[in-house]
Amino acid sequence: MNESFRAIPSVDAVLKSPAGQAAIDRFGRTEATARIRLVLDAERQSAREGRALRDAQAIAALALWQLEAASGSSLRPVFNLTGTVLHTNLGRALLAEAAIEAATEAMRDATALEFDLATGKRGERDDHLRDLVCELTGAEDATLVNNNAAAVLIVLNTLAGNGGGAVVSRGELIEIGGAFRMPDIMARAGARLVEVGTTNRTHEKDYRAALDTGDIALILKVHTSNYRIEGFTKEVDAPSLAALARAAKVPLVNDLGSGTLVDLARWGLRREPTVREAVAEGADIVTFSGDKLLGGPQAGFIVGRRHLIAAINRNPMKRALRVDKLRLAALEATLKLYRDPDRLAERLPTLRLLARSQAEIAGMATAILPDVRAAVGPFYTVEIVDCGSQIGSGALPLDTLASSALAIRAVDGSGSALDRLAAALRALPVPVIGRIADGALLLDLRCLEDAPRFIANLRGLADGLA
Ligand SMILES: *Cc1c(COP(=O)(O)O)cnc(C)c1O
């Protein structure tokens, strides 16, 4: 026993081994030493129990491995193989390279964020994007806030915050998820909800009756992005609402939700109303998200009439909801890509992934199938199946995009074996997130672009399953 205790190396000896030096390089002497001491404690326990002991290099390597495992960010990159392209829980849109570069530069250097380089005087942070947003949407003016929920909040608070009536169809009183419910937001904004019509049918005369009561501050139209009512339905279109609003001398606010800037039909997707159309249809204010179909960072756009945007910018809430320089830089770079629609699908990851053909995805499935089979081992089967991807974030909820998935099943057919596999995939250096459906773990390959990186990452899977 004394013999084996003497075989345990000293802290100094471990620190001097190549792995010990690497641990110091990466984590500093203090952290490396503390971790090595913990590993040495475990070694002494092993010695007491008569188990085999590690040499200095192996102890240092274990300490380094433990330090690395503990140092990973919890906000880690993952492989999103859920089949939902704009997955809110996985961070929605992936940014274009140009946006990443712009944000990185804005982080590294001082930027002329609120500084007018022409005059040397103070500038406005919204100035950087105003012209570009107006050019892409046809709006008179534009401002930006933290996200679209914030956009709706500040618009309602500015235009109806003193208990002003906000007229909304009962068919549009939606919940977006994450506790964002239109009636609650209205109450928090200080607006008085004036519901009109019924869940399935709302007529022009319903709006007119509400407007005739006077005491109405605005009409709100909400794009029912995440659900659709079918059958015996009626809604009043935006141009008719705009005419009603004009006659009553109140603004029409249109919350578009996703709000795309281009006609997606060009890439084989279903048409969503574009922001330009909403503006042209006579909405006085249009709000939409930056990180849904637009494919940029999280942000809320508010575009529309100059005097209304000016009033929104004077609202003290604006200061609390404003966008930081990183996102402004990323947004500007993202929006500039829209000036060249021909190359948009190539440069904007969101559109590139949405527009990917099933044939291409199936080709990738065939290419990686042997490696995935080898990685999951003999207790699982893997086959290629057709599946439907979703756009996500409430956009076009009923539309699925034809895609290809690897369907993995446990040979013993058990759910626990499938759960174990899903957990092992999540525990990989780059966690792999799929979805379980019909007794199989589906890995939808629509969002997989770097197959070699995916395969290399699977190397640790056998250990995870052991
Ligand atoms: C998504 C959505 C919102 C919220 O937008 P965020 O950018 O997620 O805050 C509001 N309204 C509608 C109609 C939406 O679809």
Tab-separated table of C-alpha atoms and ligand atoms in Angstrom:
chain	number	residue	atom	x	y	z
A	1	MET	CA	0.000	0.000	0.000
A	2	ASN	CA	2.788	2.445	0.956
A	3	GLU	CA	4.454	1.357	-2.223
A	4	SER	CA	1.487	2.396	-4.343
A	5	PHE	CA	1.094	5.737	-2.511
A	6	ARG	CA	4.704	6.498	-3.318
A	7	ALA	CA	3.908	5.864	-6.983
A	8	ILE	CA	1.446	8.777	-7.031
A	9	PRO	CA	3.263	11.731	-8.601
A	10	SER	CA	3.552	15.125	-6.919
A	11	VAL	CA	1.514	18.148	-8.044
A	12	ASP	CA	4.716	19.631	-9.422
A	13	ALA	CA	5.512	16.541	-11.457
A	14	VAL	CA	2.011	16.551	-12.941
A	15	LEU	CA	2.241	20.256	-13.775
A	16	LYS	CA	5.564	19.660	-15.561
A	17	SER	CA	4.142	16.932	-17.849
A	18	PRO	CA	3.178	18.051	-21.379
A	19	ALA	CA	-0.557	17.865	-20.562
A	20	GLY	CA	0.111	19.788	-17.325
A	21	GLN	CA	1.824	22.534	-19.334
A	22	ALA	CA	-1.113	22.573	-21.757
A	23	ALA	CA	-3.530	22.921	-18.830
A	24	ILE	CA	-1.539	25.913	-17.508
A	25	ASP	CA	-1.470	27.479	-20.979
A	26	ARG	CA	-5.218	27.177	-21.389
A	27	PHE	CA	-6.566	27.778	-17.906
A	28	GLY	CA	-3.767	29.423	-15.916
A	29	ARG	CA	-1.648	27.979	-13.090
A	30	THR	CA	-4.221	28.527	-10.329
A	31	GLU	CA	-7.054	26.649	-11.997
A	32	ALA	CA	-4.788	23.897	-13.388
A	33	THR	CA	-3.233	23.247	-9.954
A	34	ALA	CA	-6.598	23.155	-8.187
A	35	ARG	CA	-7.980	20.653	-10.676
A	36	ILE	CA	-4.859	18.463	-10.548
A	37	ARG	CA	-5.146	18.347	-6.747
A	38	LEU	CA	-8.706	17.013	-7.098
A	39	VAL	CA	-7.572	14.334	-9.542
A	40	LEU	CA	-4.705	13.393	-7.159
A	41	ASP	CA	-7.231	13.024	-4.312
A	42	ALA	CA	-9.116	10.545	-6.479
A	43	GLU	CA	-5.847	8.755	-7.252
A	44	ARG	CA	-5.130	8.331	-3.519
A	45	GLN	CA	-8.594	6.805	-3.123
A	46	SER	CA	-7.784	4.419	-5.983
A	47	ALA	CA	-4.525	3.494	-4.269
A	48	ARG	CA	-6.399	2.679	-1.057
A	49	GLU	CA	-8.719	0.432	-3.031
A	50	GLY	CA	-5.797	-1.209	-4.760
A	51	ARG	CA	-6.779	-0.052	-8.249
A	52	ALA	CA	-4.378	0.732	-11.084
A	53	LEU	CA	-2.826	4.194	-10.909
A	54	ARG	CA	-2.175	6.824	-13.587
A	55	ASP	CA	1.190	8.380	-14.333
A	56	ALA	CA	1.792	12.160	-14.237
A	57	GLN	CA	0.904	12.723	-17.889
A	58	ALA	CA	-2.339	10.732	-17.607
A	59	ILE	CA	-3.348	12.628	-14.447
A	60	ALA	CA	-2.672	15.957	-16.162
A	61	ALA	CA	-4.604	14.825	-19.254
A	62	LEU	CA	-7.599	13.902	-17.104
A	63	ALA	CA	-7.440	17.250	-15.309
A	64	LEU	CA	-7.221	19.072	-18.649
A	65	TRP	CA	-10.177	17.101	-20.000
A	66	GLN	CA	-12.237	17.963	-16.898
A	67	LEU	CA	-11.311	21.650	-17.164
A	68	GLU	CA	-12.303	21.700	-20.825
A	69	ALA	CA	-15.590	19.931	-20.157
A	70	ALA	CA	-16.443	22.447	-17.433
A	71	SER	CA	-15.381	25.495	-19.442
A	72	GLY	CA	-17.787	25.109	-22.352
A	73	SER	CA	-20.311	27.889	-22.754
A	74	SER	CA	-23.867	26.865	-21.964
A	75	LEU	CA	-24.877	28.987	-24.958
A	76	ARG	CA	-23.298	26.375	-27.207
A	77	PRO	CA	-23.598	25.832	-30.917
A	78	VAL	CA	-25.794	22.821	-31.711
A	79	PHE	CA	-26.791	20.926	-34.831
A	80	ASN	CA	-30.438	21.870	-35.341
A	81	LEU	CA	-31.868	18.720	-36.923
A	82	THR	CA	-35.328	19.305	-35.472
A	83	GLY	CA	-36.742	20.145	-38.883
A	84	THR	CA	-37.786	23.596	-37.682
A	85	VAL	CA	-35.646	26.155	-39.470
A	86	LEU	CA	-36.474	29.224	-37.361
A	87	HIS	CA	-36.482	27.423	-34.006
A	88	THR	CA	-37.163	29.978	-31.266
A	89	ASN	CA	-35.556	27.806	-28.558
A	90	LEU	CA	-32.467	27.326	-30.743
A	91	GLY	CA	-32.024	31.021	-31.475
A	92	ARG	CA	-34.077	31.504	-34.679
A	93	ALA	CA	-32.273	32.910	-37.728
A	94	LEU	CA	-28.613	32.106	-38.447
A	95	LEU	CA	-26.861	35.268	-39.536
A	96	ALA	CA	-25.293	35.891	-42.902
A	97	GLU	CA	-21.493	36.079	-43.026
A	98	ALA	CA	-21.711	39.788	-43.848
A	99	ALA	CA	-23.791	40.362	-40.713
A	100	ILE	CA	-21.372	38.375	-38.553
A	101	GLU	CA	-18.445	40.413	-39.867
A	102	ALA	CA	-20.255	43.699	-39.319
A	103	ALA	CA	-21.210	42.787	-35.745
A	104	THR	CA	-17.669	41.607	-34.991
A	105	GLU	CA	-16.221	44.896	-36.225
A	106	ALA	CA	-18.723	46.846	-34.179
A	107	MET	CA	-17.642	44.887	-31.109
A	108	ARG	CA	-13.944	45.404	-31.614
A	109	ASP	CA	-13.838	49.104	-32.397
A	110	ALA	CA	-15.506	52.301	-31.360
A	111	THR	CA	-18.278	53.029	-33.858
A	112	ALA	CA	-20.056	56.169	-34.988
A	113	LEU	CA	-23.226	54.867	-33.341
A	114	GLU	CA	-24.741	58.198	-32.358
A	115	PHE	CA	-22.244	60.449	-34.039
A	116	ASP	CA	-22.691	62.271	-37.329
A	117	LEU	CA	-19.373	61.981	-39.150
A	118	ALA	CA	-20.323	64.706	-41.649
A	119	THR	CA	-21.012	67.408	-39.068
A	120	GLY	CA	-19.088	66.078	-36.065
A	121	LYS	CA	-22.250	66.486	-34.013
A	122	ARG	CA	-24.409	64.005	-32.153
A	123	GLY	CA	-26.364	61.662	-34.417
A	124	GLU	CA	-29.207	59.173	-33.950
A	125	ARG	CA	-28.663	55.430	-33.792
A	126	ASP	CA	-31.721	54.839	-35.984
A	127	ASP	CA	-30.157	56.991	-38.748
A	128	HIS	CA	-27.960	54.091	-39.839
A	129	LEU	CA	-30.878	51.994	-40.993
A	130	ARG	CA	-33.660	54.471	-41.681
A	131	ASP	CA	-32.943	55.054	-45.372
A	132	LEU	CA	-32.292	51.384	-46.056
A	133	VAL	CA	-35.501	50.252	-44.319
A	134	CYS	CA	-37.528	52.912	-46.125
A	135	GLU	CA	-35.990	51.880	-49.439
A	136	LEU	CA	-36.872	48.212	-48.860
A	137	THR	CA	-40.388	48.796	-47.517
A	138	GLY	CA	-41.615	51.973	-49.203
A	139	ALA	CA	-42.361	53.471	-45.777
A	140	GLU	CA	-41.848	57.163	-44.943
A	141	ASP	CA	-39.897	56.514	-41.786
A	142	ALA	CA	-38.668	53.702	-39.555
A	143	THR	CA	-37.447	52.991	-36.053
A	144	LEU	CA	-36.078	49.904	-34.318
A	145	VAL	CA	-36.600	48.273	-30.945
A	146	ASN	CA	-35.575	45.104	-29.142
A	147	ASN	CA	-38.038	42.712	-30.819
A	148	ASN	CA	-41.477	42.715	-32.391
A	149	ALA	CA	-43.188	42.238	-29.013
A	150	ALA	CA	-41.489	45.479	-27.932
A	151	ALA	CA	-42.564	47.116	-31.187
A	152	VAL	CA	-46.223	46.278	-30.542
A	153	LEU	CA	-45.905	47.428	-26.930
A	154	ILE	CA	-44.398	50.842	-27.704
A	155	VAL	CA	-46.698	51.487	-30.671
A	156	LEU	CA	-49.809	50.808	-28.569
A	157	ASN	CA	-48.439	52.779	-25.641
A	158	THR	CA	-47.616	55.763	-27.827
A	159	LEU	CA	-50.861	55.842	-29.782
A	160	ALA	CA	-53.358	54.576	-27.181
A	161	GLY	CA	-51.479	54.560	-23.855
A	162	ASN	CA	-53.965	56.766	-22.050
A	163	GLY	CA	-56.713	54.205	-22.130
A	164	GLY	CA	-57.427	54.902	-25.778
A	165	GLY	CA	-59.542	52.304	-27.525
A	166	ALA	CA	-57.671	49.855	-29.751
A	167	VAL	CA	-60.079	48.043	-32.060
A	168	VAL	CA	-59.140	44.411	-32.831
A	169	SER	CA	-61.038	41.561	-34.420
A	170	ARG	CA	-61.767	38.665	-32.052
A	171	GLY	CA	-60.201	36.421	-34.703
A	172	GLU	CA	-56.850	38.175	-34.212
A	173	LEU	CA	-56.477	38.158	-30.412
A	174	ILE	CA	-53.617	35.733	-30.612
A	175	GLU	CA	-51.079	34.240	-28.260
A	176	ILE	CA	-47.613	34.080	-29.791
A	177	GLY	CA	-46.085	31.911	-27.081
A	178	GLY	CA	-43.801	32.809	-24.211
A	179	ALA	CA	-46.665	34.662	-22.500
A	180	PHE	CA	-47.086	37.129	-25.351
A	181	ARG	CA	-50.851	37.479	-25.582
A	182	MET	CA	-52.336	40.354	-27.480
A	183	PRO	CA	-54.925	41.297	-24.801
A	184	ASP	CA	-52.234	41.285	-22.062
A	185	ILE	CA	-49.807	43.379	-24.100
A	186	MET	CA	-52.569	45.885	-24.772
A	187	ALA	CA	-53.387	46.172	-21.089
A	188	ARG	CA	-49.697	46.640	-20.223
A	189	ALA	CA	-49.402	49.267	-22.928
A	190	GLY	CA	-52.249	51.186	-21.312
A	191	ALA	CA	-54.603	50.705	-24.239
A	192	ARG	CA	-58.240	49.695	-23.886
A	193	LEU	CA	-59.069	46.593	-25.889
A	194	VAL	CA	-62.158	47.008	-28.033
A	195	GLU	CA	-62.973	43.558	-29.426
A	196	VAL	CA	-65.113	43.355	-32.521
A	197	GLY	CA	-66.672	40.521	-34.520
A	198	THR	CA	-66.423	36.869	-33.622
A	199	THR	CA	-63.664	34.286	-33.660
A	200	ASN	CA	-64.382	33.156	-37.208
A	201	ARG	CA	-66.141	36.142	-38.790
A	202	THR	CA	-65.556	39.869	-38.502
A	203	HIS	CA	-67.246	42.340	-40.855
A	204	GLU	CA	-66.626	45.927	-41.826
A	205	LYS	CA	-69.800	46.911	-40.017
A	206	ASP	CA	-68.341	45.543	-36.756
A	207	TYR	CA	-65.369	47.895	-37.021
A	208	ARG	CA	-67.661	50.761	-38.062
A	209	ALA	CA	-69.902	50.288	-35.035
A	210	ALA	CA	-66.877	50.423	-32.717
A	211	LEU	CA	-65.473	53.505	-34.457
A	212	ASP	CA	-68.876	55.225	-34.235
A	213	THR	CA	-68.727	55.114	-30.437
A	214	GLY	CA	-65.917	57.686	-30.701
A	215	ASP	CA	-63.102	57.413	-28.174
A	216	ILE	CA	-61.130	55.096	-30.455
A	217	ALA	CA	-57.377	55.681	-30.778
A	218	LEU	CA	-56.414	53.129	-33.411
A	219	ILE	CA	-57.327	50.035	-35.386
A	220	LEU	CA	-54.981	47.087	-34.886
A	221	LYS	CA	-54.629	44.321	-37.432
A	222	VAL	CA	-52.654	41.293	-36.293
A	223	HIS	CA	-51.307	38.789	-38.771
A	224	THR	CA	-52.510	35.444	-37.424
A	225	SER	CA	-49.157	33.980	-38.259
A	226	ASN	CA	-49.229	30.883	-36.090
A	227	TYR	CA	-52.688	29.534	-36.808
A	228	ARG	CA	-55.346	29.591	-39.466
A	229	ILE	CA	-59.116	29.505	-39.212
A	230	GLU	CA	-60.707	27.649	-42.081
A	231	GLY	CA	-64.282	27.126	-43.167
A	232	PHE	CA	-66.986	29.711	-42.524
A	233	THR	CA	-64.747	32.728	-42.092
A	234	LYS	CA	-64.631	36.399	-42.912
A	235	GLU	CA	-62.038	39.031	-42.206
A	236	VAL	CA	-61.762	42.604	-43.355
A	237	ASP	CA	-58.760	43.114	-45.622
A	238	ALA	CA	-56.115	45.729	-44.924
A	239	PRO	CA	-57.117	48.202	-47.683
A	240	SER	CA	-60.705	48.272	-46.354
A	241	LEU	CA	-59.445	48.741	-42.804
A	242	ALA	CA	-57.200	51.558	-44.018
A	243	ALA	CA	-60.207	53.284	-45.585
A	244	LEU	CA	-62.190	52.895	-42.346
A	245	ALA	CA	-59.270	54.246	-40.325
A	246	ARG	CA	-58.842	57.244	-42.642
A	247	ALA	CA	-62.527	58.099	-42.434
A	248	ALA	CA	-62.414	57.893	-38.618
A	249	LYS	CA	-59.090	59.822	-38.547
A	250	VAL	CA	-57.319	57.118	-36.527
A	251	PRO	CA	-54.168	55.213	-37.516
A	252	LEU	CA	-54.210	51.630	-38.759
A	253	VAL	CA	-51.482	49.536	-37.128
A	254	ASN	CA	-50.601	46.236	-38.803
A	255	ASP	CA	-48.572	43.720	-36.765
A	256	LEU	CA	-47.197	41.497	-39.514
A	257	GLY	CA	-45.239	39.152	-37.250
A	258	SER	CA	-42.676	37.642	-39.565
A	259	GLY	CA	-42.911	40.339	-42.164
A	260	THR	CA	-40.810	39.281	-45.086
A	261	LEU	CA	-39.197	41.845	-47.390
A	262	VAL	CA	-39.394	39.731	-50.554
A	263	ASP	CA	-41.958	37.564	-52.277
A	264	LEU	CA	-41.017	34.077	-51.103
A	265	ALA	CA	-42.891	32.471	-54.014
A	266	ARG	CA	-39.759	33.111	-56.058
A	267	TRP	CA	-38.022	30.409	-54.005
A	268	GLY	CA	-40.930	27.993	-54.096
A	269	LEU	CA	-42.315	29.007	-50.706
A	270	ARG	CA	-45.836	30.148	-50.005
A	271	ARG	CA	-46.469	33.860	-50.363
A	272	GLU	CA	-46.493	35.789	-47.093
A	273	PRO	CA	-47.607	39.413	-47.202
A	274	THR	CA	-44.502	41.571	-47.637
A	275	VAL	CA	-43.891	44.669	-45.586
A	276	ARG	CA	-43.971	46.780	-48.752
A	277	GLU	CA	-47.454	45.461	-49.541
A	278	ALA	CA	-48.686	46.184	-46.023
A	279	VAL	CA	-47.396	49.748	-46.308
A	280	ALA	CA	-48.904	50.171	-49.772
A	281	GLU	CA	-52.248	48.853	-48.530
A	282	GLY	CA	-52.478	51.935	-46.350
A	283	ALA	CA	-51.307	50.824	-42.904
A	284	ASP	CA	-49.990	53.842	-41.002
A	285	ILE	CA	-47.689	51.673	-38.889
A	286	VAL	CA	-46.357	48.190	-39.688
A	287	THR	CA	-44.365	46.123	-37.188
A	288	PHE	CA	-42.333	42.966	-37.811
A	289	SER	CA	-39.477	40.827	-36.424
A	290	GLY	CA	-35.809	40.909	-37.396
A	291	ASP	CA	-35.052	37.252	-36.686
A	292	LYS	CA	-37.939	35.447	-38.342
A	293	LEU	CA	-38.214	35.248	-42.137
A	294	LEU	CA	-36.076	38.374	-42.527
A	295	GLY	CA	-33.083	36.311	-41.377
A	296	GLY	CA	-31.320	38.854	-39.174
A	297	PRO	CA	-30.673	39.295	-35.448
A	298	GLN	CA	-33.458	39.735	-32.910
A	299	ALA	CA	-35.066	43.142	-33.460
A	300	GLY	CA	-38.442	44.778	-33.876
A	301	PHE	CA	-39.055	47.024	-36.868
A	302	ILE	CA	-41.602	49.824	-36.761
A	303	VAL	CA	-42.187	51.505	-40.126
A	304	GLY	CA	-44.781	53.988	-41.293
A	305	ARG	CA	-45.873	57.626	-41.198
A	306	ARG	CA	-43.227	60.152	-40.217
A	307	HIS	CA	-45.239	61.951	-37.531
A	308	LEU	CA	-46.204	58.660	-35.858
A	309	ILE	CA	-42.613	57.364	-35.884
A	310	ALA	CA	-41.506	60.694	-34.397
A	311	ALA	CA	-44.053	60.290	-31.593
A	312	ILE	CA	-42.844	56.724	-30.943
A	313	ASN	CA	-39.243	57.951	-30.763
A	314	ARG	CA	-40.249	60.581	-28.179
A	315	ASN	CA	-41.766	57.899	-25.927
A	316	PRO	CA	-39.386	57.337	-22.961
A	317	MET	CA	-39.961	53.582	-23.435
A	318	LYS	CA	-37.852	53.859	-26.595
A	319	ARG	CA	-34.729	54.284	-24.466
A	320	ALA	CA	-35.539	51.073	-22.589
A	321	LEU	CA	-36.271	49.110	-25.752
A	322	ARG	CA	-33.519	50.365	-28.025
A	323	VAL	CA	-31.202	48.129	-30.051
A	324	ASP	CA	-27.471	47.891	-29.327
A	325	LYS	CA	-24.653	48.536	-31.810
A	326	LEU	CA	-23.942	44.860	-32.473
A	327	ARG	CA	-27.407	44.175	-33.705
A	328	LEU	CA	-27.625	47.452	-35.614
A	329	ALA	CA	-24.442	46.526	-37.456
A	330	ALA	CA	-25.732	43.004	-38.176
A	331	LEU	CA	-29.112	44.323	-39.274
A	332	GLU	CA	-27.627	46.852	-41.668
A	333	ALA	CA	-25.478	44.170	-43.295
A	334	THR	CA	-28.461	41.795	-43.491
A	335	LEU	CA	-30.753	44.385	-45.053
A	336	LYS	CA	-28.124	45.317	-47.645
A	337	LEU	CA	-28.250	41.738	-48.948
A	338	TYR	CA	-31.866	42.376	-49.970
A	339	ARG	CA	-30.663	44.902	-52.557
A	340	ASP	CA	-29.465	41.939	-54.618
A	341	PRO	CA	-32.350	39.439	-54.646
A	342	ASP	CA	-30.605	37.223	-57.209
A	343	ARG	CA	-27.934	36.243	-54.708
A	344	LEU	CA	-30.101	36.441	-51.596
A	345	ALA	CA	-30.721	32.683	-51.230
A	346	GLU	CA	-27.002	32.062	-51.488
A	347	ARG	CA	-26.054	34.630	-48.841
A	348	LEU	CA	-28.915	34.600	-46.348
A	349	PRO	CA	-28.832	31.324	-44.377
A	350	THR	CA	-32.538	31.429	-43.474
A	351	LEU	CA	-33.594	31.617	-47.095
A	352	ARG	CA	-30.895	29.195	-48.216
A	353	LEU	CA	-32.153	26.570	-45.744
A	354	LEU	CA	-35.829	27.178	-46.514
A	355	ALA	CA	-35.225	26.964	-50.253
A	356	ARG	CA	-33.104	23.792	-50.118
A	357	SER	CA	-34.559	21.083	-52.346
A	358	GLN	CA	-35.517	17.681	-51.034
A	359	ALA	CA	-33.257	16.097	-53.662
A	360	GLU	CA	-30.237	17.898	-52.245
A	361	ILE	CA	-31.155	16.985	-48.662
A	362	ALA	CA	-31.756	13.350	-49.643
A	363	GLY	CA	-28.354	13.314	-51.354
A	364	MET	CA	-26.733	14.367	-48.099
A	365	ALA	CA	-28.701	11.707	-46.210
A	366	THR	CA	-27.373	9.017	-48.556
A	367	ALA	CA	-23.829	10.312	-48.218
A	368	ILE	CA	-23.748	10.257	-44.414
A	369	LEU	CA	-25.904	7.155	-43.821
A	370	PRO	CA	-22.980	4.665	-43.518
A	371	ASP	CA	-21.134	6.884	-41.016
A	372	VAL	CA	-24.254	7.407	-38.899
A	373	ARG	CA	-24.979	3.660	-38.926
A	374	ALA	CA	-21.452	2.965	-37.745
A	375	ALA	CA	-21.692	5.640	-35.044
A	376	VAL	CA	-24.965	4.467	-33.463
A	377	GLY	CA	-23.765	0.848	-33.350
A	378	PRO	CA	-25.570	-2.476	-33.592
A	379	PHE	CA	-28.483	-1.718	-31.253
A	380	TYR	CA	-30.046	0.850	-33.573
A	381	THR	CA	-31.231	0.868	-37.181
A	382	VAL	CA	-30.944	3.912	-39.427
A	383	GLU	CA	-32.924	4.525	-42.593
A	384	ILE	CA	-33.674	7.483	-44.841
A	385	VAL	CA	-37.274	8.719	-44.749
A	386	ASP	CA	-39.213	11.569	-46.336
A	387	CYS	CA	-40.397	14.161	-43.850
A	388	GLY	CA	-41.744	17.695	-43.667
A	389	SER	CA	-39.676	20.569	-42.265
A	390	GLN	CA	-41.343	23.546	-40.667
A	391	ILE	CA	-40.435	27.179	-41.105
A	392	GLY	CA	-40.962	27.903	-37.412
A	393	SER	CA	-41.444	31.027	-35.298
A	394	GLY	CA	-45.104	31.004	-36.190
A	395	ALA	CA	-44.473	31.655	-39.870
A	396	LEU	CA	-46.669	29.653	-42.289
A	397	PRO	CA	-47.562	27.061	-39.636
A	398	LEU	CA	-49.517	24.754	-41.912
A	399	ASP	CA	-46.916	24.628	-44.632
A	400	THR	CA	-44.284	21.958	-44.497
A	401	LEU	CA	-41.292	21.780	-46.777
A	402	ALA	CA	-40.501	18.386	-48.300
A	403	SER	CA	-37.319	17.161	-46.680
A	404	SER	CA	-35.304	14.060	-45.863
A	405	ALA	CA	-34.448	12.651	-42.453
A	406	LEU	CA	-32.478	9.839	-40.932
A	407	ALA	CA	-34.951	7.796	-38.870
A	408	ILE	CA	-33.183	5.946	-36.067
A	409	ARG	CA	-34.967	3.135	-34.230
A	410	ALA	CA	-33.896	0.928	-31.366
A	411	VAL	CA	-33.593	-2.695	-32.454
A	412	ASP	CA	-35.392	-3.750	-29.245
A	413	GLY	CA	-38.097	-1.217	-30.069
A	414	SER	CA	-37.896	0.396	-26.640
A	415	GLY	CA	-38.536	4.052	-25.958
A	416	SER	CA	-35.853	4.095	-23.279
A	417	ALA	CA	-33.179	3.053	-25.798
A	418	LEU	CA	-34.329	5.899	-28.046
A	419	ASP	CA	-34.231	8.369	-25.157
A	420	ARG	CA	-30.722	7.154	-24.324
A	421	LEU	CA	-29.623	7.802	-27.899
A	422	ALA	CA	-31.216	11.257	-27.923
A	423	ALA	CA	-29.413	12.059	-24.658
A	424	ALA	CA	-26.073	10.771	-26.010
A	425	LEU	CA	-26.505	12.949	-29.124
A	426	ARG	CA	-27.205	15.965	-26.920
A	427	ALA	CA	-24.051	15.201	-24.907
A	428	LEU	CA	-21.730	15.371	-27.946
A	429	PRO	CA	-19.181	18.221	-28.198
A	430	VAL	CA	-21.624	19.891	-30.601
A	431	PRO	CA	-24.994	18.634	-29.322
A	432	VAL	CA	-27.249	17.133	-31.994
A	433	ILE	CA	-30.930	17.953	-31.533
A	434	GLY	CA	-33.489	15.858	-33.400
A	435	ARG	CA	-37.121	15.071	-32.744
A	436	ILE	CA	-38.882	11.894	-31.696
A	437	ALA	CA	-41.874	10.891	-33.808
A	438	ASP	CA	-43.624	7.550	-34.336
A	439	GLY	CA	-41.139	5.578	-32.281
A	440	ALA	CA	-38.129	6.915	-34.178
A	441	LEU	CA	-35.572	9.615	-33.567
A	442	LEU	CA	-35.750	11.792	-36.674
A	443	LEU	CA	-32.735	13.809	-37.760
A	444	ASP	CA	-34.119	16.177	-40.415
A	445	LEU	CA	-31.115	17.153	-42.529
A	446	ARG	CA	-32.557	20.391	-43.964
A	447	CYS	CA	-30.366	22.500	-41.680
A	448	LEU	CA	-27.248	20.337	-41.950
A	449	GLU	CA	-24.744	22.004	-44.257
A	450	ASP	CA	-21.375	20.834	-42.927
A	451	ALA	CA	-21.517	17.039	-43.188
A	452	PRO	CA	-17.794	16.380	-42.412
A	453	ARG	CA	-18.080	18.377	-39.171
A	454	PHE	CA	-21.227	16.441	-38.279
A	455	ILE	CA	-19.540	13.085	-38.851
A	456	ALA	CA	-16.392	14.067	-36.947
A	457	ASN	CA	-18.594	15.158	-34.051
A	458	LEU	CA	-20.275	11.710	-33.920
A	459	ARG	CA	-16.972	10.059	-32.951
A	460	GLY	CA	-17.724	10.332	-29.257
A	461	LEU	CA	-21.160	8.741	-29.583
A	462	ALA	CA	-20.085	5.162	-28.805
A	463	ASP	CA	-18.699	6.310	-25.417
A	464	GLY	CA	-21.912	8.193	-24.690
A	465	LEU	CA	-23.982	5.091	-25.399
A	466	ALA	CA	-21.752	2.703	-23.433
B	1	LIG	C1	-43.653	36.591	-33.626
B	1	LIG	C2	-44.720	37.584	-33.507
B	1	LIG	C3	-44.653	38.601	-32.536
B	1	LIG	C4	-43.485	38.691	-31.582
B	1	LIG	O1	-42.301	38.960	-32.263
B	1	LIG	P1	-40.865	38.787	-31.541
B	1	LIG	O2	-39.904	39.371	-32.510
B	1	LIG	O3	-40.703	37.338	-31.295
B	1	LIG	O4	-40.939	39.564	-30.277
B	1	LIG	C5	-45.671	39.508	-32.478
B	1	LIG	N1	-46.721	39.436	-33.333
B	1	LIG	C6	-46.823	38.473	-34.277
B	1	LIG	C7	-48.012	38.448	-35.177
B	1	LIG	C8	-45.823	37.516	-34.402
B	1	LIG	O5	-45.902	36.548	-35.317
